[in-house]
XYZ file of C-alpha atoms in Angstrom:
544
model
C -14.555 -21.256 -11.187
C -14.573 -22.227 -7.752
C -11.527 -23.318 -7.570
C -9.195 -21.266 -10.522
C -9.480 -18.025 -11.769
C -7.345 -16.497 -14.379
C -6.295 -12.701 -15.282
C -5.644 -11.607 -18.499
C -3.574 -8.900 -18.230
C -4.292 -6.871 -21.784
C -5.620 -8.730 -24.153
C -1.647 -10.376 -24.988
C -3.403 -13.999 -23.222
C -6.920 -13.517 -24.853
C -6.633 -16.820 -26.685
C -6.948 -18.473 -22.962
C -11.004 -17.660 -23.887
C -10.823 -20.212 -26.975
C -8.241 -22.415 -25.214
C -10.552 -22.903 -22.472
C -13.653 -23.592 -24.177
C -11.466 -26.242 -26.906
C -10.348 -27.743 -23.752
C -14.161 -28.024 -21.994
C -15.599 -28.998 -25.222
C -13.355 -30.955 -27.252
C -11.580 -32.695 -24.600
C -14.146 -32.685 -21.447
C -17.094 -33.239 -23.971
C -19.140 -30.446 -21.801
C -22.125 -29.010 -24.072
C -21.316 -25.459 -25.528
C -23.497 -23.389 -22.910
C -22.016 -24.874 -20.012
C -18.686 -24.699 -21.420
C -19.069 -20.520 -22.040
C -20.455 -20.234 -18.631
C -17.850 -21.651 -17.024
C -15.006 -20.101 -19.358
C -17.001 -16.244 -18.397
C -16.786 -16.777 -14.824
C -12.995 -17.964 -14.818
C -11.638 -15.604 -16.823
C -11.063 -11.545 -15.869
C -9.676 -9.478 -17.928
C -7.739 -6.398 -16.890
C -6.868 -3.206 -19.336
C -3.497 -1.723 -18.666
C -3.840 1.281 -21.152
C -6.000 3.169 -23.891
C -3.213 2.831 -26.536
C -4.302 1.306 -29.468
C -0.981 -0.621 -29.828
C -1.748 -2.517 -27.398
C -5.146 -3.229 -27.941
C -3.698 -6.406 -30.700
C -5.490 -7.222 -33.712
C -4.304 -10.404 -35.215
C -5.114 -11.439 -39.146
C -7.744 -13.897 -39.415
C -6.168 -15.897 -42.280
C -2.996 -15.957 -40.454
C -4.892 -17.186 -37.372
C -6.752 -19.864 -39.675
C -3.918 -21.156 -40.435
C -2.190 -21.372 -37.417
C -5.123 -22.074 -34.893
C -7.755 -23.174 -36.806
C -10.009 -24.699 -34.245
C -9.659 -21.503 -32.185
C -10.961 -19.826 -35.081
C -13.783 -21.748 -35.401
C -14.362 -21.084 -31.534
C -13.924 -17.367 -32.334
C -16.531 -17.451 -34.942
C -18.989 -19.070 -32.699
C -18.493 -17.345 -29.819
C -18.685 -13.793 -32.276
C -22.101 -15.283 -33.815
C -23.915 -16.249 -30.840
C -22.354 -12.612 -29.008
C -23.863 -10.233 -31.961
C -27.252 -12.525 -32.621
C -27.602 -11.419 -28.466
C -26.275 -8.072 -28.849
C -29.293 -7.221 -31.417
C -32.113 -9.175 -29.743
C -31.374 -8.682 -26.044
C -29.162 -5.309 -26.087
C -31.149 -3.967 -29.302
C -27.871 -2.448 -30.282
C -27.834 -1.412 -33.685
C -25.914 -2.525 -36.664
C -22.942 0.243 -36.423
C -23.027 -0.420 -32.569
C -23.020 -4.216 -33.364
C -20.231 -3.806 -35.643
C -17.923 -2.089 -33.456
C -18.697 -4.944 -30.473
C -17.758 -7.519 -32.925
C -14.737 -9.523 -31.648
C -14.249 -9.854 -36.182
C -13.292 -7.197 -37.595
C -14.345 -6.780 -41.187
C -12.045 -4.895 -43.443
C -9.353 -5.257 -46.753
C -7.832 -8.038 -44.218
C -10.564 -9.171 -41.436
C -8.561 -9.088 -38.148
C -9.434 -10.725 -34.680
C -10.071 -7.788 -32.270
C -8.459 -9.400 -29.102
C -9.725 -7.023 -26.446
C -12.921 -7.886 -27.746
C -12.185 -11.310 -27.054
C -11.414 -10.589 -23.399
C -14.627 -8.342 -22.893
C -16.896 -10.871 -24.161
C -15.034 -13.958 -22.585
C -14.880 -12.896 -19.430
C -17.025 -11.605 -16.136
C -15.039 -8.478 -14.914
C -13.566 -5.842 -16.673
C -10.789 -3.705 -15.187
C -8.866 -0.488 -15.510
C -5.915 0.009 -13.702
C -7.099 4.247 -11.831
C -9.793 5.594 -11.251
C -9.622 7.940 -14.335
C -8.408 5.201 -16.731
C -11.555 3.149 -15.510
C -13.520 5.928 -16.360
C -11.952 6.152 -19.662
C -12.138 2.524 -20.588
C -16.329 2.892 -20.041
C -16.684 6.296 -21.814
C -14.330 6.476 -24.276
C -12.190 3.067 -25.715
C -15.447 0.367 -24.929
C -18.251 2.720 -24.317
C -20.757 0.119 -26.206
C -19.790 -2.725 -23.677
C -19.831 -0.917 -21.069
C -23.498 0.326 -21.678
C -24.430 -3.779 -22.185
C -22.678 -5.004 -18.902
C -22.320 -2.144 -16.609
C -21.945 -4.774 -14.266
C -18.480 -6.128 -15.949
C -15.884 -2.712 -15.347
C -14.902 -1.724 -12.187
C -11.548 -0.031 -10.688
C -8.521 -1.849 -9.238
C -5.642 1.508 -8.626
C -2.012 -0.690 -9.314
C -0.267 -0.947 -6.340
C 3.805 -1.870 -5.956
C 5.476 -3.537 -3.111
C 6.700 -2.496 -0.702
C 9.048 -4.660 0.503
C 11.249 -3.995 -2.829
C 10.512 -0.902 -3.478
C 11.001 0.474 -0.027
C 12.607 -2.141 2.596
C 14.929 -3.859 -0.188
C 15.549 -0.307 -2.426
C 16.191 1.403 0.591
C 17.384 0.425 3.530
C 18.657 3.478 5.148
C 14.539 4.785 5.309
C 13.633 1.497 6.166
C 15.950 1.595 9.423
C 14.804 5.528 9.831
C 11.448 4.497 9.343
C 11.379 0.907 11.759
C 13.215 2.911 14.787
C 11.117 6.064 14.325
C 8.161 3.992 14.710
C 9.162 1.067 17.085
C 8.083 -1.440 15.422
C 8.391 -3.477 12.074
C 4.753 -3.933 11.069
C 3.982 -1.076 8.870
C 6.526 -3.610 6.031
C 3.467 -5.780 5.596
C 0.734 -3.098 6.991
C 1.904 0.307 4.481
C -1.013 2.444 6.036
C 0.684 2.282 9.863
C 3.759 4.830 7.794
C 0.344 7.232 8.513
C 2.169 7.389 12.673
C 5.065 8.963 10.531
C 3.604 12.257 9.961
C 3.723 14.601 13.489
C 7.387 14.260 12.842
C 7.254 15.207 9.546
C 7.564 18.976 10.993
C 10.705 17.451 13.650
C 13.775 18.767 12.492
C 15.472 15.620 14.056
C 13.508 13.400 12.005
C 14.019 15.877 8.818
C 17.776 16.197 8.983
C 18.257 12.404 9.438
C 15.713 12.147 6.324
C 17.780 14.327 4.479
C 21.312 12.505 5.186
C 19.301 9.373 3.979
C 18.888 10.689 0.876
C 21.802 12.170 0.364
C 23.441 8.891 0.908
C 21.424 7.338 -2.072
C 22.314 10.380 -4.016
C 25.696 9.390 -3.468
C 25.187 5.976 -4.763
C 23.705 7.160 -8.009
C 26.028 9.963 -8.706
C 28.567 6.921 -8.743
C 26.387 4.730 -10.943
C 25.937 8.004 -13.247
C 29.774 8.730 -13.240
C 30.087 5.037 -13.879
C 27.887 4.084 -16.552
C 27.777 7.743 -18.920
C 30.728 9.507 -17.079
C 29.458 12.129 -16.082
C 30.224 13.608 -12.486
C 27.004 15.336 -10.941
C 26.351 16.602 -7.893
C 24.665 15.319 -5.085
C 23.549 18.504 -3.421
C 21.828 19.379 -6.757
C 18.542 18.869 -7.436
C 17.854 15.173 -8.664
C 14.891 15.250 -11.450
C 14.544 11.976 -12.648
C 11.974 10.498 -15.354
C 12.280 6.982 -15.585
C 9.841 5.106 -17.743
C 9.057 3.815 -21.107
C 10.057 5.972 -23.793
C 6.756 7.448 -25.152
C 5.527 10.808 -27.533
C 2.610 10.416 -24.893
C 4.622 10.068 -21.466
C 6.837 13.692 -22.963
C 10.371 13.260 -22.545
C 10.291 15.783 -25.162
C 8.603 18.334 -22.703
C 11.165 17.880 -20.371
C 13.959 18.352 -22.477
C 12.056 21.293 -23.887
C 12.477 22.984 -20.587
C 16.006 21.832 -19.969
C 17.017 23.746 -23.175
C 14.925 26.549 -22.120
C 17.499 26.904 -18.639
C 19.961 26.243 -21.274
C 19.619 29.061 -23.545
C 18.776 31.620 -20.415
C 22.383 30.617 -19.386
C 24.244 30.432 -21.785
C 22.370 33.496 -24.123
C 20.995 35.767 -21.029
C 23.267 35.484 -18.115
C 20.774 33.933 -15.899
C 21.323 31.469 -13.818
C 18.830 28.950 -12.664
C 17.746 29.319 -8.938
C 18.953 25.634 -8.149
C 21.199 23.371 -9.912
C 19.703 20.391 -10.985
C 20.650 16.947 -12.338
C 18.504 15.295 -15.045
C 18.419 11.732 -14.739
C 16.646 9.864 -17.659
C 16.180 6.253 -18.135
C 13.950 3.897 -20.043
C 13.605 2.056 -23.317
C 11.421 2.537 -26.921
C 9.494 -0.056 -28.641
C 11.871 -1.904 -31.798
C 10.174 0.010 -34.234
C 9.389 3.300 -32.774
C 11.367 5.473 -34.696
C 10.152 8.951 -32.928
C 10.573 7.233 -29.359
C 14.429 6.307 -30.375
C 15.252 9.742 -31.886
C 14.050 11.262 -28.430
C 16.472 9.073 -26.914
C 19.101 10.338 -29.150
C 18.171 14.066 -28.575
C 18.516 13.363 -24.879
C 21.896 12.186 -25.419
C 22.723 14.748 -27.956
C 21.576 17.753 -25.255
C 23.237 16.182 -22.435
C 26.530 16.536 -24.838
C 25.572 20.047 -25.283
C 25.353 20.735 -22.087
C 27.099 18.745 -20.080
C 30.300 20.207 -21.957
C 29.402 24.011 -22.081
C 31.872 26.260 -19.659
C 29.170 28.175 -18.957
C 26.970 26.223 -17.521
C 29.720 24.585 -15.197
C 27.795 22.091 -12.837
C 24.088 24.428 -12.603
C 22.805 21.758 -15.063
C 23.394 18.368 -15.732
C 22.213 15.472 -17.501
C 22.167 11.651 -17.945
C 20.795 9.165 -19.695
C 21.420 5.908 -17.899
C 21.130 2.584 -20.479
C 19.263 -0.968 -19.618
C 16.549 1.167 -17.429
C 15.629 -2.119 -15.233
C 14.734 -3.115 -11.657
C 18.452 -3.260 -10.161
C 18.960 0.206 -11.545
C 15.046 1.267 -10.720
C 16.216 0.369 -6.770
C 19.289 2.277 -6.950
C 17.842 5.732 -8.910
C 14.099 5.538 -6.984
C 15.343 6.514 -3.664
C 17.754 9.073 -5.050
C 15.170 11.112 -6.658
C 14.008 14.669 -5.541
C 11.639 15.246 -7.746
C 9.322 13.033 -9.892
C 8.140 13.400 -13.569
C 4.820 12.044 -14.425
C 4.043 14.506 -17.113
C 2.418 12.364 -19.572
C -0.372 14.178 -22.078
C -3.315 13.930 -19.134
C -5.987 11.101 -20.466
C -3.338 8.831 -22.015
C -1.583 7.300 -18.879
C -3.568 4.369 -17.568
C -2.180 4.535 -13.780
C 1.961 4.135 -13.694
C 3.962 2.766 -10.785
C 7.160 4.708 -11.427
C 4.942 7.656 -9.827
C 3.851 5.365 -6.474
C 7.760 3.836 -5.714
C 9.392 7.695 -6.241
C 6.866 9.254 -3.944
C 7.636 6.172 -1.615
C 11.116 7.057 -1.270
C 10.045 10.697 -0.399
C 10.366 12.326 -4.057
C 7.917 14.847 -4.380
C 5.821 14.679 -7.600
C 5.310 17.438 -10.990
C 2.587 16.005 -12.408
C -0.053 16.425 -15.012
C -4.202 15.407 -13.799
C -3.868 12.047 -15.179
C -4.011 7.955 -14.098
C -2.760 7.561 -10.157
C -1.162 11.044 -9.988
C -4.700 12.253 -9.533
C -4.994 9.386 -6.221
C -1.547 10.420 -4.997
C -2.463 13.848 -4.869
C -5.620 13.071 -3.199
C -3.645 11.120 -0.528
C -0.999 13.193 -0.364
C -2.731 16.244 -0.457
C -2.791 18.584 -3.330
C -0.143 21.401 -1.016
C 2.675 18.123 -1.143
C 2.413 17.303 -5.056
C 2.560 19.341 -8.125
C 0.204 19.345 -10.233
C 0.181 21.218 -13.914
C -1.166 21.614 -17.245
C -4.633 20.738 -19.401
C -7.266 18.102 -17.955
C -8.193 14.737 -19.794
C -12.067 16.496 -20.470
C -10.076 20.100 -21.734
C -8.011 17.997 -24.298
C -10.955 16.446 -25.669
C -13.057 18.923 -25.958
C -10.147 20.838 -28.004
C -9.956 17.311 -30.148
C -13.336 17.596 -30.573
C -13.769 20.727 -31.786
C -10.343 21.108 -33.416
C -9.463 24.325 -31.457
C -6.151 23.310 -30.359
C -3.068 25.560 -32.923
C 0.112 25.069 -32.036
C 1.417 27.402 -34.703
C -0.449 30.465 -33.229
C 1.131 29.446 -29.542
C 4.439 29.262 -31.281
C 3.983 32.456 -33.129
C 2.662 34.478 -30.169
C 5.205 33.531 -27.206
C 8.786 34.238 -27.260
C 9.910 31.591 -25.058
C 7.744 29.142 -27.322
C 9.690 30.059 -30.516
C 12.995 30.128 -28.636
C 12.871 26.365 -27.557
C 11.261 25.057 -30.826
C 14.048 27.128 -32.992
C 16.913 25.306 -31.245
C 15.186 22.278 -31.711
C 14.562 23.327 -35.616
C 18.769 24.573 -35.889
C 21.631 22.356 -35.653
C 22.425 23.422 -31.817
C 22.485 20.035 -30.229
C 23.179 18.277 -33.578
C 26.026 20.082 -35.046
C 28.113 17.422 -36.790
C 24.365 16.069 -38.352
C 22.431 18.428 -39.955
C 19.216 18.864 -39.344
C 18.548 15.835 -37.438
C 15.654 17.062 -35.016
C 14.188 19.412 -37.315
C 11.061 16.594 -37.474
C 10.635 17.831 -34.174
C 9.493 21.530 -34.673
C 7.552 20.011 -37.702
C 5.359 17.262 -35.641
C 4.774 20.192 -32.799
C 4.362 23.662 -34.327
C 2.859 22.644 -38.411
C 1.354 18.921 -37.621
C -0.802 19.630 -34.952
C 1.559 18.381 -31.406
C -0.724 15.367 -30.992
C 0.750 15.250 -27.122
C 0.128 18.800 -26.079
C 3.807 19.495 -25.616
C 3.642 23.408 -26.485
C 0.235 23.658 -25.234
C 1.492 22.324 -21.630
C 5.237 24.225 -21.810
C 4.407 27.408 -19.953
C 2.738 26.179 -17.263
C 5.240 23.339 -16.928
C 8.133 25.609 -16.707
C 5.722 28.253 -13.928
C 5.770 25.136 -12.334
C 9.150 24.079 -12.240
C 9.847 27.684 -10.991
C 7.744 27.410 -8.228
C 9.516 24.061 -7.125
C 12.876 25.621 -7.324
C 11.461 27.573 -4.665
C 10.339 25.157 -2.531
C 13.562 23.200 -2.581
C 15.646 26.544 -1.476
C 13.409 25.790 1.764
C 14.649 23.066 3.274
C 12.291 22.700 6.132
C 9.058 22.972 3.717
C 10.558 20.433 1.218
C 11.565 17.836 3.558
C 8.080 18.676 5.318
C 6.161 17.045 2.081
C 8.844 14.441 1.190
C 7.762 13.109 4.607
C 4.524 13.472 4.168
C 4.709 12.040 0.706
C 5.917 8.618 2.651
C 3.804 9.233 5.822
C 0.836 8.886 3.297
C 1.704 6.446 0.824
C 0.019 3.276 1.908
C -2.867 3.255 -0.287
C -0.659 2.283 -3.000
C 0.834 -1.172 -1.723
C 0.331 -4.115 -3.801
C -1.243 -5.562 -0.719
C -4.076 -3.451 -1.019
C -4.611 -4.091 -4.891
C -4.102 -7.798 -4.466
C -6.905 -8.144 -1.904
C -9.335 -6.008 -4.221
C -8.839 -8.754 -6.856
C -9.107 -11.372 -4.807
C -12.250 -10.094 -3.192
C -13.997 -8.218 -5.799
C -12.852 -10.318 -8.623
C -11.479 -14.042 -8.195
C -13.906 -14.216 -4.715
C -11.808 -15.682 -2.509
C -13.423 -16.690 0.216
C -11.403 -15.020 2.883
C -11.134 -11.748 0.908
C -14.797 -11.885 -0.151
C -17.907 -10.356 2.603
C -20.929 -12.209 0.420
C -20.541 -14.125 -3.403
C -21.768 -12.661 -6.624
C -25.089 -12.127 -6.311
C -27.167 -14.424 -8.763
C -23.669 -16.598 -10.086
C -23.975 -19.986 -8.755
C -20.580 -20.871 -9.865
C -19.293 -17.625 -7.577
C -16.172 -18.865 -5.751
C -16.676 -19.675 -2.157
C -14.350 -22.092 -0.356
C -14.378 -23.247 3.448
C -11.500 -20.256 4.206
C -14.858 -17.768 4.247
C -16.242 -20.236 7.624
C -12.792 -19.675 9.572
C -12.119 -15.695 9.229
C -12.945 -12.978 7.695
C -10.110 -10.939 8.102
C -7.072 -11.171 5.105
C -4.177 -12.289 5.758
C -0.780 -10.698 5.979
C 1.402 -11.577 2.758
C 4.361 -13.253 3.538
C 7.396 -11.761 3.678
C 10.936 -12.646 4.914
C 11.816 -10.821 8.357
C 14.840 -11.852 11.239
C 13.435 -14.594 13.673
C 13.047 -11.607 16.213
C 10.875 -9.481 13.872
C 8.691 -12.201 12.292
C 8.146 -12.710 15.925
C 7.042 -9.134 16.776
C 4.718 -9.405 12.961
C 3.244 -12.673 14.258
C 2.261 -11.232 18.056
């Protein structure tokens, strides 16, 4: 453990815990104890979400088959855990049975997360509220025996894709604004960007930035679905996996809502707006497709309605990747990171788009919560139900979607169209499953429950964005505050808090002799810049 350390990132590498200890035992010949000691303070294991889809079982007789000396490691390991779970940890035997890395059942199944937890000597989530989560609510019986295992590690992206390779016309803005190249490898110096964030110099020559990349997508949009948008609307863009829990659906929801005020009422939304959706669904999630196929069918709708002309628009743009990420991040006005709040572990979507200076509609949940703390809550928008009010409503079964949808008109509106052939007209009936999972199966995502203060919301930002001075104001400010979330910071709180690197690292683990120290910790104490690829003349000006 001085010298490696490995990261499990969810438990999809957990058999790296039997691996290791078949490789120290059966090939090194190192006594059991020594082995697990060893294998503990090597491994880390990182949680990326609270979904139980990802958190893999695998079928012990398959795994018998296929890996049968892991299995016998797994056993052993599981044995000598649960003998010192009920003699050290005096858990008892329901508390023992749900730390058990076995699960018992009609077919017993290896509980991989398990696996990682016991195999390894730090637990992570990936925000502050997901951390939280992981202790009190997914692992809560782990994290009561090693309180010392979980910490916090926000996700970070980098910078020098997301904002010097994505988008080079802020980049340039940014460098010459500031004199100087260093804030690329250093993202808290964009901090020196905000007393111009009231300049309207700087904001003007903001705005033509963006409208540039707005440009550029409207041609990748009239390219790829053919359909012509434009770039002085409103760009609303959620990008991301397709997900009941990260709500499309609620989007779309209000979409049809401006829809039907156009098209049935004669009123016309304040600004026109472009939808831009992207993303993919899991093979066999069936719901998660047929969103993407309401999408599509709505943007037919729509997109093809006289009356609506060119006040709405929307696309969904296929093979939602990281070429097509760069080109649609800096284009983006506004961000949506509306997923059901306690269900999204951190995101990254929601760190690049505020990068680029989109502004944020968010619900209380993973890094939205830091962003708006950075950003400050007057530059973000933040909506909806709290992680702690949805469970309590789980909890005591309070939540009825039917008597929302029976007492507000704009409620029964939306979920009608939905329930009618509107936006399916040549296939009857097709997103009628849709009314049925919200208003008479219980809306497991909180769509309705969220919908009115999403669209109050949405209102107040088609306000804002009438105003050019106070949008552009927090777009800039939305940069000019941004730095936490570099990769650079993330990577150096793993490497000092959990791999101890010696440079990264002020003092070892207290009471681990195998804590990793190494002769970097004698020469500085100061981390390094990461590398990155400048001009001679600028790696020059970094170096100095």
């Amino acid at each position: 453990p001085s010298k490696v350390a490995i990261q499990m990132n969810d438990p999809h590498p957990s058999l790296a815990v039997a691996e290791l200890m078949r490789v120290l035992i059966d090939q090194h010949g190192l006594p059991w104890e020594k082995a697990w000691d060893i294998t503990q303070q090597t491994l880390a294991y990182t949680n990326h979400t609270l979904l139980p889809e990802a958190l893999e079982r695998w079928s012990v007789p398959l795994m018998e088959k296929v890996l049968p000396r892991h299995m016998q490691i797994i056993y052993t390991i599981n044995d000598k855990f649960l003998r010192q779970a009920g003699q050290d940890f005096k858990l008892d035997e329901e508390s023992r049975r749900k730390v058990s890395i076995i699960e018992e059942g009609y077919e017993k199944q290896v509980r991989m997360a398990n696996l990682c937890i016991v195999g390894s000597h730090s637990v992570n989530g990936v925000s502050r509220l997901h951390s939280d989560l992981l202790k009190s609510t997914l692992v809560p019986e782990f994290a009561n025996i090693w309180p010392e295992k979980f910490n916090n590690k926000t996700n970070g992206v980098a910078p020098r894709r997301w904002l010097v390779l994505a988008n080079p016309g802020l980049t340039e803005l940014i460098s010459q604004t500031l004199d100087e190249t260093r804030w690329m490898t250093d993202l808290n110096r964009l901090h020196e960007l905000e007393p111009f964030a009231d300049d309207p110099g700087f904001q003007a020559a903001f705005g033509e930035v963006k409208r540039q990349n707005k440009l550029k997508l409207a041609g990748i949009i009239h390219e790829q679905s053919g359909v012509i948008v434009d770039p002085d609307s409103m760009f609303d863009v959620q990008v991301k996996r397709i997900h009941e829990y990260k709500r499309q659906l609620l989007n779309v929801m209000h979409i049809i809502r401006d829809y039907l005020d156009i098209v049935e009422r004669g009123e016309m939304p304040a600004v026109a707006r472009t939808y831009v959706f992207a993303g993919k669904a899991a093979p066999g999630y069936w719901a998660a497709k047929q969103i993407i196929k309401l999408i599509h069918s709505v943007a037919d709708v729509v997109n093809n309605d006289e009356k609506v002309k060119d006040l709405i628009k929307v696309a969904f743009l296929p093979d939602y990747r990281v070429s097509l990420a760069q080109v649609i991040m800096p284009a983006a006005d506004l961000s949506e990171q509306i997923s059901m709040a306690g269900m999204e572990a951190s995101g990254t979507g929601n760190m690049k788009l505020s990068m680029n200076g989109a502004l944020t509609i968010g619900t209380y949940d993973g890094a939205n919560i830091e962003i708006a703390e950075e950003v400050g809550e007057d530059n973000i928008f933040i909506f909806g139900l709290r992680a702690e009010q949805i469970r309590e409503m789980q909890q005591k079964g309070s939540y009825n979607p039917r008597e929302k949808y029976d007492a507000s008109p704009m409620v029964r509106e939306v979920m009608d169209a939905l329930a009618s052939d509107r936006f399916c007209p040549n296939e009857h009936g097709l997103f009628r499953w849709i009314f049925d999972e919200l208003v008479n199966r219980g809306d497991r995502y909180y769509h309705i429950a969220d919908f009115a203060a999403y669209v109050e919301t949405q209102a107040v930002i088609d306000d804002e964005y009438l105003t050019e001075e106070v949008w552009w104001r927090k777009a800039i400010l939305n940069v000019a505050r941004i730095g936490k979330f570099s990769s650079d910071r993330t990577v150096q709180e793993y490497a000092r808090d959990i791999w101890h690197i010696g440079q990264f690292e002020k003092s070892s683990r207290p009471g681990k002799p195998l804590a990793r120290k190494d002769a970097a910790a004698t020469k500085t104490t100061q981390p390094t810049a990461p590398v990155v690829d400048l001009p001679p003349e600028e790696a020059k000006q970094v170096a100095d």
